[in-house]
mmCIF file of C-alpha atoms in Angstrom:
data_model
loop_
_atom_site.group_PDB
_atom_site.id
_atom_site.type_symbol
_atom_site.label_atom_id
_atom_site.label_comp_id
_atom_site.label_asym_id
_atom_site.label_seq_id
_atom_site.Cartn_x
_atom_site.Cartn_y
_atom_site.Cartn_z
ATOM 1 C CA UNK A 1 0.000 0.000 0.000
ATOM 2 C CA UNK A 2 2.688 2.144 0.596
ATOM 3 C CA UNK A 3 4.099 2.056 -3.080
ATOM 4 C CA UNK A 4 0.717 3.175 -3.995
ATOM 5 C CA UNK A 5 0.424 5.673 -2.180
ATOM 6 C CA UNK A 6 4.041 7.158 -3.121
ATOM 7 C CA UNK A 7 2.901 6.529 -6.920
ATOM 8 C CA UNK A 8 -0.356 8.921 -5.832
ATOM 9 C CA UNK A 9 1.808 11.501 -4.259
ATOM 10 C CA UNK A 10 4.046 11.828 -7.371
ATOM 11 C CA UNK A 11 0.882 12.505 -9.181
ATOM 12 C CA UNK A 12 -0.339 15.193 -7.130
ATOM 13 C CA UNK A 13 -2.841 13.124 -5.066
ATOM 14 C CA UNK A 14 -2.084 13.026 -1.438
ATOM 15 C CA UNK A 15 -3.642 11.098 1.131
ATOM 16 C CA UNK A 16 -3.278 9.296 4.577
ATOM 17 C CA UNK A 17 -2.261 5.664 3.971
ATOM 18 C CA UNK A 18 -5.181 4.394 6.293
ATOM 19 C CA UNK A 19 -7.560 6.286 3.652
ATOM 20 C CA UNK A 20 -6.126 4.383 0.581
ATOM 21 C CA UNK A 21 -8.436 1.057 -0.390
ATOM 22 C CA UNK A 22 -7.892 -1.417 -3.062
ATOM 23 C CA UNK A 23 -11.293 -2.700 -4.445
ATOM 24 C CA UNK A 24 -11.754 -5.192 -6.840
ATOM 25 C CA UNK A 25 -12.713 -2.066 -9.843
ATOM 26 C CA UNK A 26 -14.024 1.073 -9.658
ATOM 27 C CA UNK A 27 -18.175 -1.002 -9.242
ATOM 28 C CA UNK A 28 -16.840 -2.178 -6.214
ATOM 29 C CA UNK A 29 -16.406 1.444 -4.550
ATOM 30 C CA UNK A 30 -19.144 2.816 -6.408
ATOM 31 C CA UNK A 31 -21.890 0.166 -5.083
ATOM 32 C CA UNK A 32 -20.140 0.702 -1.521
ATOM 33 C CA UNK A 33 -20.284 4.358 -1.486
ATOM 34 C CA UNK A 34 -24.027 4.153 -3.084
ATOM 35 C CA UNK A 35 -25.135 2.219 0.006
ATOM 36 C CA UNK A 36 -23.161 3.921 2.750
ATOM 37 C CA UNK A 37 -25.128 6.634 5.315
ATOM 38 C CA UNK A 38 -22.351 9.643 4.711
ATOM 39 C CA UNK A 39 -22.127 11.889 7.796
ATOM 40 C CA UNK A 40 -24.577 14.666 6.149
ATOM 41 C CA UNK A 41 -27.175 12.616 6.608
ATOM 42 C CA UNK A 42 -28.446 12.597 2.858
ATOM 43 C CA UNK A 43 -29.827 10.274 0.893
ATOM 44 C CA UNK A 44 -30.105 11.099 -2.887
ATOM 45 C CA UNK A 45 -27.108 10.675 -5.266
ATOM 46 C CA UNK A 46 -26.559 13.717 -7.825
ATOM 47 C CA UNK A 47 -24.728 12.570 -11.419
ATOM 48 C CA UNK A 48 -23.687 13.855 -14.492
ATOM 49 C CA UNK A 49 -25.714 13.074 -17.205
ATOM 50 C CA UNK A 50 -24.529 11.717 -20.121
ATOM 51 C CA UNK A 51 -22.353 9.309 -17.805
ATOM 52 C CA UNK A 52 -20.969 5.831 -16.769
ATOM 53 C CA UNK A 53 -23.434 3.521 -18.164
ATOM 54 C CA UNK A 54 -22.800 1.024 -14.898
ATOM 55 C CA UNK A 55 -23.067 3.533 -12.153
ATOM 56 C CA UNK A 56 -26.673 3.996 -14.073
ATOM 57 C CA UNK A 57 -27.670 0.417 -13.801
ATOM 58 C CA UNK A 58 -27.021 0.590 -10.293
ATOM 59 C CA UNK A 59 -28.601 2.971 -9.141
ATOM 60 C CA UNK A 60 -31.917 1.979 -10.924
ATOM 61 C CA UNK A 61 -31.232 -1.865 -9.939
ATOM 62 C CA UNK A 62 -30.963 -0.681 -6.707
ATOM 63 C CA UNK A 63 -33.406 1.837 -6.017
ATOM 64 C CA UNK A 64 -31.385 4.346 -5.121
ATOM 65 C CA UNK A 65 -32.905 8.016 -5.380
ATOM 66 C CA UNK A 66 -30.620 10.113 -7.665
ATOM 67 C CA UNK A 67 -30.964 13.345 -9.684
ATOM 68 C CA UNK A 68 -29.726 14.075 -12.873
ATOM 69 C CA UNK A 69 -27.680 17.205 -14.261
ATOM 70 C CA UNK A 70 -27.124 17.289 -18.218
ATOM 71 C CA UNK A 71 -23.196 18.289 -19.267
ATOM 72 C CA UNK A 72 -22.657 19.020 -22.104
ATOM 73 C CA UNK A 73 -19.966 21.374 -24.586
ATOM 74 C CA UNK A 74 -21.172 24.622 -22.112
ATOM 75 C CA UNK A 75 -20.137 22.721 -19.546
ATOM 76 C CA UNK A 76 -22.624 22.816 -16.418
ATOM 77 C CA UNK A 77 -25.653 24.621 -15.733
ATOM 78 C CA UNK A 78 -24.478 26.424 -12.964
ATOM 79 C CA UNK A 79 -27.162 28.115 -10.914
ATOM 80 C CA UNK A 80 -28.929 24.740 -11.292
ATOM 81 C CA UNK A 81 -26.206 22.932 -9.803
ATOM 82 C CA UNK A 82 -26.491 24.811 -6.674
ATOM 83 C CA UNK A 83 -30.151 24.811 -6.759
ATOM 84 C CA UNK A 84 -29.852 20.931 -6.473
ATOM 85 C CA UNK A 85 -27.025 21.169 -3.645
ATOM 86 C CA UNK A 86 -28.980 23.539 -1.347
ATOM 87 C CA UNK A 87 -32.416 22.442 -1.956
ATOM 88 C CA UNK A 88 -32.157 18.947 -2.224
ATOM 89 C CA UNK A 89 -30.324 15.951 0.196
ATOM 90 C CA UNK A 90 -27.526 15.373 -1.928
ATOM 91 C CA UNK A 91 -25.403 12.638 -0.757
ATOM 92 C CA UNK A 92 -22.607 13.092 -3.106
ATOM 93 C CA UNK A 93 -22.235 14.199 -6.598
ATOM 94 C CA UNK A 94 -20.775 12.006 -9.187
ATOM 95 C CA UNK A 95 -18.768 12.998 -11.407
ATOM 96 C CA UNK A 96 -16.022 12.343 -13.714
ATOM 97 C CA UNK A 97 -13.805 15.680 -14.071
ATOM 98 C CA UNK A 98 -11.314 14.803 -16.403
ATOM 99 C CA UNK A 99 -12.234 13.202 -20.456
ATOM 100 C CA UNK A 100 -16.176 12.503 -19.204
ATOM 101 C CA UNK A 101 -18.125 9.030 -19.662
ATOM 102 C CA UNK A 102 -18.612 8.990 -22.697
ATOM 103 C CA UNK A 103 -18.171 12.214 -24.089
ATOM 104 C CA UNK A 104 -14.677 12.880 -23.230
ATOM 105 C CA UNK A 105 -15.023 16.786 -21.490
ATOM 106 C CA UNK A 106 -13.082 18.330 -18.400
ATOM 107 C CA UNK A 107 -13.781 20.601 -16.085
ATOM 108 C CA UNK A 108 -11.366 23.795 -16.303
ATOM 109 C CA UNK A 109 -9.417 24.447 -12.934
ATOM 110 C CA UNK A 110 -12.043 27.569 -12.438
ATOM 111 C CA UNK A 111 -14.335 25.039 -12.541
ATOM 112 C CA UNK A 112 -13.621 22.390 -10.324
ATOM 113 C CA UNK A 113 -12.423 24.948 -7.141
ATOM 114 C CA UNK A 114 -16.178 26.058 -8.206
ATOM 115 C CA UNK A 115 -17.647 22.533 -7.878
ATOM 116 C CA UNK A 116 -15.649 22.146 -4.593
ATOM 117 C CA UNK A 117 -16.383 26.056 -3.119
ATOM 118 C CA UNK A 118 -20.430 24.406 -3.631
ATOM 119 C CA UNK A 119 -19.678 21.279 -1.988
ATOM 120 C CA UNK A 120 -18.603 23.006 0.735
ATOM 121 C CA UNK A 121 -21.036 25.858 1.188
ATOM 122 C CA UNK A 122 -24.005 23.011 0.809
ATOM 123 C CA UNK A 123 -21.741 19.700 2.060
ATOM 124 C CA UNK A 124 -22.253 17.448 -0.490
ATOM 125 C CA UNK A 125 -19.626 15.012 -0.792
ATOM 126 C CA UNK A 126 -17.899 14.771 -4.459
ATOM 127 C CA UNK A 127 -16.982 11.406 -5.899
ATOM 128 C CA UNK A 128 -14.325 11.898 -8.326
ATOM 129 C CA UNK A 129 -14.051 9.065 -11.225
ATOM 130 C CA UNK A 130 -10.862 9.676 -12.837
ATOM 131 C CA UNK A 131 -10.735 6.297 -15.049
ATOM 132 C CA UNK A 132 -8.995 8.021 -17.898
ATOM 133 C CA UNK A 133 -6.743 10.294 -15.743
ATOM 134 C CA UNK A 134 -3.376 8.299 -17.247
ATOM 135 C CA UNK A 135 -4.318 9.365 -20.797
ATOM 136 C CA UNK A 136 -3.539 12.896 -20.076
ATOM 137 C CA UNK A 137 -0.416 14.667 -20.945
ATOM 138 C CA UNK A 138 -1.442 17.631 -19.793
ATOM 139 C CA UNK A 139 0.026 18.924 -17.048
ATOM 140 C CA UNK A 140 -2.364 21.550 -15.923
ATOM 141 C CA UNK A 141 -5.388 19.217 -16.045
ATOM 142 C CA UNK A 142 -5.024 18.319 -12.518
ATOM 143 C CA UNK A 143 -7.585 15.811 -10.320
ATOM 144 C CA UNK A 144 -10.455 17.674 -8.725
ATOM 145 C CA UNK A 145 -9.160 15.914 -5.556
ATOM 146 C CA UNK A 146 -5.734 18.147 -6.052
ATOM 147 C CA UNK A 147 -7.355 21.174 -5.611
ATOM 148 C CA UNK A 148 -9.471 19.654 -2.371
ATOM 149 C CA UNK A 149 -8.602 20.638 1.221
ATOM 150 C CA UNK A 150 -11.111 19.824 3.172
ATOM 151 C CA UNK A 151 -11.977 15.610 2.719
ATOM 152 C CA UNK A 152 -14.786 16.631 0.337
ATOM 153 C CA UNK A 153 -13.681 14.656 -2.815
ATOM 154 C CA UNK A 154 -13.468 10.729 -3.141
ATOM 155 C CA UNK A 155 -11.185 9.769 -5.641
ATOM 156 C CA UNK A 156 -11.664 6.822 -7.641
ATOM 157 C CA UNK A 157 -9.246 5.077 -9.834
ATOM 158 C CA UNK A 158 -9.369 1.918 -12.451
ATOM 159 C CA UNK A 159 -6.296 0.187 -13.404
ATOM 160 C CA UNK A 160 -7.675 -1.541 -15.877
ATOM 161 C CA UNK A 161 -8.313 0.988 -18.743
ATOM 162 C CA UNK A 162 -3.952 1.858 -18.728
ATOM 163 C CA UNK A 163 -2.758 -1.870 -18.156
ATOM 164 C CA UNK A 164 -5.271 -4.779 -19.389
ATOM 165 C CA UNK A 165 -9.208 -5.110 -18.132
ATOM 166 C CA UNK A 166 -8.791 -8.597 -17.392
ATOM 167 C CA UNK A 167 -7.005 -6.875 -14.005
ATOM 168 C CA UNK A 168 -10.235 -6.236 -12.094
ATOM 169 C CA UNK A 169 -8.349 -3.458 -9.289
ATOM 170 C CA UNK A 170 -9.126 0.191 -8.752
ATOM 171 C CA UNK A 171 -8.365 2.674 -5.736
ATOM 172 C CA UNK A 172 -10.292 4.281 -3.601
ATOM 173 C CA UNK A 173 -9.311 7.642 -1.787
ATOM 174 C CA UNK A 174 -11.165 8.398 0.948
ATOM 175 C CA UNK A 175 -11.950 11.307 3.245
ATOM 176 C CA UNK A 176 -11.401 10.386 6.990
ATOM 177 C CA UNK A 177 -14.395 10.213 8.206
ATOM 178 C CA UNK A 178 -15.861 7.774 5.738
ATOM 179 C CA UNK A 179 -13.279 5.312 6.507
ATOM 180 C CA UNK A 180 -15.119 2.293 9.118
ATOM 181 C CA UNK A 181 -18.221 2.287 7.753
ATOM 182 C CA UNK A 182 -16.281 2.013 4.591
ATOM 183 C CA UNK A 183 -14.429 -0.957 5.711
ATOM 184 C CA UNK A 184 -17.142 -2.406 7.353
ATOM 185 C CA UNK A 185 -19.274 -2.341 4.344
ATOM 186 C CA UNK A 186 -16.385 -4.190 1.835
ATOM 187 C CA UNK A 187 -15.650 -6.664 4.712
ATOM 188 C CA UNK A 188 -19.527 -7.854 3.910
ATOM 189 C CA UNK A 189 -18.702 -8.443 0.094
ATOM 190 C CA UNK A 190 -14.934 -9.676 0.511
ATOM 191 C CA UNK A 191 -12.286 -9.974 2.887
ATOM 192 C CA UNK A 192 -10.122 -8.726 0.678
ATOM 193 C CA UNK A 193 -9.341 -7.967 -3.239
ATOM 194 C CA UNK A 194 -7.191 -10.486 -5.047
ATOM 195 C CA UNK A 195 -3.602 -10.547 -3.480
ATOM 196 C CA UNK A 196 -2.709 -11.909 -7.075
ATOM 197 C CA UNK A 197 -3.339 -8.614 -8.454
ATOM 198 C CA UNK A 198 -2.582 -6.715 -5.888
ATOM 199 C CA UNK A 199 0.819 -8.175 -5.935
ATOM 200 C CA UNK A 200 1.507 -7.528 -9.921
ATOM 201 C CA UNK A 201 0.096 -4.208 -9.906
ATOM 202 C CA UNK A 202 2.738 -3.506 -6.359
ATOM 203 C CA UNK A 203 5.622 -5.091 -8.319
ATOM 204 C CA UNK A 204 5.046 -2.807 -11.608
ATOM 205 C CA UNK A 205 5.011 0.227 -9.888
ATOM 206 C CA UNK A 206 7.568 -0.594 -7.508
ATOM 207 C CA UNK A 207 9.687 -1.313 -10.337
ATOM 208 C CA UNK A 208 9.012 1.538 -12.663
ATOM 209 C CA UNK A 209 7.616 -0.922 -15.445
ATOM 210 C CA UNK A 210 4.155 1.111 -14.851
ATOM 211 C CA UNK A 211 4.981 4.545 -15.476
ATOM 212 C CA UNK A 212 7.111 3.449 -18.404
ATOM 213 C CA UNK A 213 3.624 2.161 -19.421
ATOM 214 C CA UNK A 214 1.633 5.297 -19.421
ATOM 215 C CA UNK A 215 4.360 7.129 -21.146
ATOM 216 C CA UNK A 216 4.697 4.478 -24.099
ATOM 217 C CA UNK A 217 1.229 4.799 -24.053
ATOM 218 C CA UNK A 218 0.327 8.274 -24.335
ATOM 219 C CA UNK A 219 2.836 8.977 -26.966
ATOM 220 C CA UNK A 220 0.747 6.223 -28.897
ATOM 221 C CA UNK A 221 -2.428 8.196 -27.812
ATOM 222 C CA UNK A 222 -1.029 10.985 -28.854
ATOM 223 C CA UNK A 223 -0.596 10.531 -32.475
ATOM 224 C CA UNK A 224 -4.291 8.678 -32.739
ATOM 225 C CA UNK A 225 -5.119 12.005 -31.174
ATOM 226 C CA UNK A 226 -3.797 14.073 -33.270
ATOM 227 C CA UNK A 227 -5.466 11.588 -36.414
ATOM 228 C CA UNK A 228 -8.197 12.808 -35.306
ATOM 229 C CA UNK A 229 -7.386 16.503 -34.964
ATOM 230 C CA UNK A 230 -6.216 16.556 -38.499
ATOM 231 C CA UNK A 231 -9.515 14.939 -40.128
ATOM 232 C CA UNK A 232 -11.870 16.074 -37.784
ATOM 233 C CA UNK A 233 -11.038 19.884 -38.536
ATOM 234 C CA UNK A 234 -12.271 19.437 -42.152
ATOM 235 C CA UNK A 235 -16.518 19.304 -40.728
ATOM 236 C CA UNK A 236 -16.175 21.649 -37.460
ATOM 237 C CA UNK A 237 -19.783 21.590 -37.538
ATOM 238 C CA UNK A 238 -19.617 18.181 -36.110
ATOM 239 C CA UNK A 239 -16.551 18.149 -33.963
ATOM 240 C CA UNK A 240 -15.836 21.185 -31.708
ATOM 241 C CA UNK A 241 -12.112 20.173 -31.511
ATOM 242 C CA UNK A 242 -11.822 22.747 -28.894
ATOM 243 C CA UNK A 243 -13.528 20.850 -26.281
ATOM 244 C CA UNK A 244 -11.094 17.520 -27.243
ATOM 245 C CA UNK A 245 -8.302 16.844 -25.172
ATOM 246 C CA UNK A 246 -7.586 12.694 -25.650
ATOM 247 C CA UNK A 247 -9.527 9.413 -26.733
ATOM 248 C CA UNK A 248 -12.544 10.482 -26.530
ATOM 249 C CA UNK A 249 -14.829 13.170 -28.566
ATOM 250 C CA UNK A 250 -18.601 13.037 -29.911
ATOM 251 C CA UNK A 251 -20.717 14.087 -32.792
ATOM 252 C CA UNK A 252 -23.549 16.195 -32.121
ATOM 253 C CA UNK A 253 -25.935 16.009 -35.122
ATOM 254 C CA UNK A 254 -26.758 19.434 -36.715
ATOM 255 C CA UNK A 255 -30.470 20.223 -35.940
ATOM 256 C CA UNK A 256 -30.849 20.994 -40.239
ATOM 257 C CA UNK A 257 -29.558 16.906 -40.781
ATOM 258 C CA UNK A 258 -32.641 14.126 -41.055
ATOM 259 C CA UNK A 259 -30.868 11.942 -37.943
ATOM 260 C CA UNK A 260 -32.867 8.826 -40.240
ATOM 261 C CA UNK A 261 -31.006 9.432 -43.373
ATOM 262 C CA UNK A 262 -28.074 10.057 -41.763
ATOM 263 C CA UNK A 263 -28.387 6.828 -39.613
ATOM 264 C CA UNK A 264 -29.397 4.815 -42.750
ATOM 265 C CA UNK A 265 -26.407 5.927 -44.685
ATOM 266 C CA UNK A 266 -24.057 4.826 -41.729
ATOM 267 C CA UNK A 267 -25.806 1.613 -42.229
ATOM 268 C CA UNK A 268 -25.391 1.280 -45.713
ATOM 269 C CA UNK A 269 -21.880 2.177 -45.528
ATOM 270 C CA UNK A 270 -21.268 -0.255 -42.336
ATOM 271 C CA UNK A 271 -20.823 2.106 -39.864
ATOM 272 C CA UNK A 272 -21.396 1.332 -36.185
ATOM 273 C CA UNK A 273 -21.847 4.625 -34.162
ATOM 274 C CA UNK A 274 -23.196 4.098 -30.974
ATOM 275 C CA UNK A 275 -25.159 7.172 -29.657
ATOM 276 C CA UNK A 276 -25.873 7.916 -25.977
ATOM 277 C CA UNK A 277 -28.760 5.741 -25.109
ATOM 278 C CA UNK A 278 -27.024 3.361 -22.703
ATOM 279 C CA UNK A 279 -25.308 6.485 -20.714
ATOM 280 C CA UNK A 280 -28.810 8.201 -20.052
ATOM 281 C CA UNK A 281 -32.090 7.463 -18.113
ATOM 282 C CA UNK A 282 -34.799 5.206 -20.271
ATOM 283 C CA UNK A 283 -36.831 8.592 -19.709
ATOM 284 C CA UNK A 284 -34.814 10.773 -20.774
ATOM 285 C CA UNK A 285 -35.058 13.033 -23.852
ATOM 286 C CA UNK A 286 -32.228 14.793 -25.471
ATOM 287 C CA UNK A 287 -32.042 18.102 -27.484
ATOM 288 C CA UNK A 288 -30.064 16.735 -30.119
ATOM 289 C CA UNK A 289 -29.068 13.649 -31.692
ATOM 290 C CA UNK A 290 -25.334 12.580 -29.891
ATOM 291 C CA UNK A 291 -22.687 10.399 -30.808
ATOM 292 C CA UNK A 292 -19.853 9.038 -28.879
ATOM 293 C CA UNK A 293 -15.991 8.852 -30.242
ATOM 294 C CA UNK A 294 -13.551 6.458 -28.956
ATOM 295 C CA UNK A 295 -10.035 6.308 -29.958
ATOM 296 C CA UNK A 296 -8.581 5.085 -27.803
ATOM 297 C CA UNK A 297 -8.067 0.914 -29.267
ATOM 298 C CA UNK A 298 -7.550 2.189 -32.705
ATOM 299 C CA UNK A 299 -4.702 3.367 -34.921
ATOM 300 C CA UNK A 300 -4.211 6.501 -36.344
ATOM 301 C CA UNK A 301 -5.288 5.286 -40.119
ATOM 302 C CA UNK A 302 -7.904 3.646 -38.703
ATOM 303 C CA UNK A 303 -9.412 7.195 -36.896
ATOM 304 C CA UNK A 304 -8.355 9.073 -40.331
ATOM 305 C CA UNK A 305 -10.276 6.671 -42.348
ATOM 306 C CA UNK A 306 -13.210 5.773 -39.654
ATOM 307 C CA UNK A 307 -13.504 9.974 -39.342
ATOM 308 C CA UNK A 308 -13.665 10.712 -43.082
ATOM 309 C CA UNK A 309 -15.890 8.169 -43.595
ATOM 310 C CA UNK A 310 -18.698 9.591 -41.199
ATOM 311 C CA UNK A 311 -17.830 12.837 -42.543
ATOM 312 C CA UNK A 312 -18.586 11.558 -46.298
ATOM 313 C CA UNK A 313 -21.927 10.470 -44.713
ATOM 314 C CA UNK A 314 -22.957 13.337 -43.300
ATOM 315 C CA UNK A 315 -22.107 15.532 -46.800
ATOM 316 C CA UNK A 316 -24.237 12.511 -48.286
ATOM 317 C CA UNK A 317 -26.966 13.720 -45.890
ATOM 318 C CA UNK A 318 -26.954 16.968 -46.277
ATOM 319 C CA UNK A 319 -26.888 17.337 -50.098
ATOM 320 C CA UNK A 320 -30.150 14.773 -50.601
ATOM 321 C CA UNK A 321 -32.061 17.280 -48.179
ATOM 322 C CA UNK A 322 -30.790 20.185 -50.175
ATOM 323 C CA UNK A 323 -32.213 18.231 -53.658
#
């Protein structure tokens, strides 16, 4: 545990070792921290929608009373987040700051000492997914839990996205207070996570092998990123590359484009984009037609082909409604 948490402090998260948990991935801590009574006292969970499809599912398996707040490329609705934090019994808001589930946005640094000044004011606790925080190369994209100084934000953490998913471990940084009934509640579902893993994961950092990892592997990201820069500047009407930072983006259908024809010429051209359905409510009703990007298991002719091929579409779709 103590490698860990040296690993953490060299990337500008820093904790108490008796606050650092291993769980057996990131479901684990989110279905504990669902069911725990948090010292505020409140009951409904707050999230970010679109978001993680699974952290959906349980909370609707579950029962669990939760409120929704749309984010989208304005970010936030501001004035309605605080509405929600003072006038409702938020538990904790969930949120993923950096590259979003699944559209791939992050919060500006004005933005999450905003997020954590409202916490505050209103105590709500903030849990902090940061499942794609190794992608990032940018230095001044920091954790929302970097910027925290008073135990507000839980951090979460997945191994499996940077190393291989078939390694089911993720980290959970906790505020003090939440820390027995924390342990008492993952003592119910397991003694403890798999020592196997826990082992191989303590041995690759321990050795170095693991940051050599991320770097190899966001100087691959890198160039798929950039790909994508290069093709998806020819259509800015569907990419607003200024939101992008890495491996994820998302097409937001003009209002002026028949979403039909567009989705039947994907279809005749044998195009799979998958939309936001799964990463919303049954109920709920979007503005505009949304499509998710993911680069991050492809190569960079694969994105240059994959994005000029659903820009051909989408030319295809606008000339027939011109005709």
């Amino acid at each position: 545990m103590q490698t860990l948490k040296k690993w953490f402090e060299k990337n500008q998260l820093f904790i108490k070792e008796e606050n650092l948990f291993i769980t057996t991935g990131i479901q684990q801590a989110l279905f504990i921290l669902s069911k725990l009574t948090f010292p505020n006292q409140k009951e409904t969970i707050l999230i970010e929608l679109p978001s993680y499809h699974l952290m959906l599912d349980l909370l609707e398996l579950e029962k669990i009373p939760f409120l929704t707040i749309e984010r989208n490329e304005n970010g936030l609705d501001w004035e309605l987040l605080e509405t929600y934090f003072r006038d409702n019994d938020i538990k904790f808001f969930y949120t993923t700051p950096r590259i979003s589930s699944p559209l791939g946005l992050s919060f500006s640094e004005i933005e999450k000492k905003r997020l954590l000044k409202l916490a505050n004011q209103y105590d709500v606790y903030l849990v902090e997914d940061d499942y794609l925080g190794d992608f990032i190369s940018t230095t001044t994209n920091l954790p929302l839990h970097f910027y925290d100084t008073n135990e507000r934000v839980i951090y979460l953490k997945s191994f499996s996205k940077i190393m291989f998913p078939g390694l089911r471990i993720g980290a959970c940084l906790l505020p003090s207070v939440l820390r027995e009934a924390f342990i008492k509640y993952r003592t119910i579902l397991e003694v403890d996570s798999s020592m196997f893993s826990q082992a191989a994961l303590n041995l690759y950092i321990k050795t170095g092998m693991f940051d050599e990892h991320i770097k190899d592997t966001r100087l691959i990201q890198l160039s798929r990123d950039q790909a994508f820069i290069n093709q998806g500047k020819k259509t800015p009407e569907l990419f607003d590359l200024s939101l992008f930072e890495t491996g994820k983006s998302f097409i937001t259908l003009p209002r002026d484009v028949s979403t039909s024809l567009f989705e039947n010429y994907l279809q005749e051209e044998n195009i799979k984009l998958e939309d936001i359905g799964r990463n919303v409510p049954n109920n709920y009703k979007c503005k505009n037609k949304i499509y998710t990007i993911e680069l991050l298991q492809l190569t960079p002719t694969q994105i240059t082909k994959g994005i000029a091929a659903i820009q051909n579409v989408y030319q295809k779709s606008k000339r027939k409604l011109s005709n």
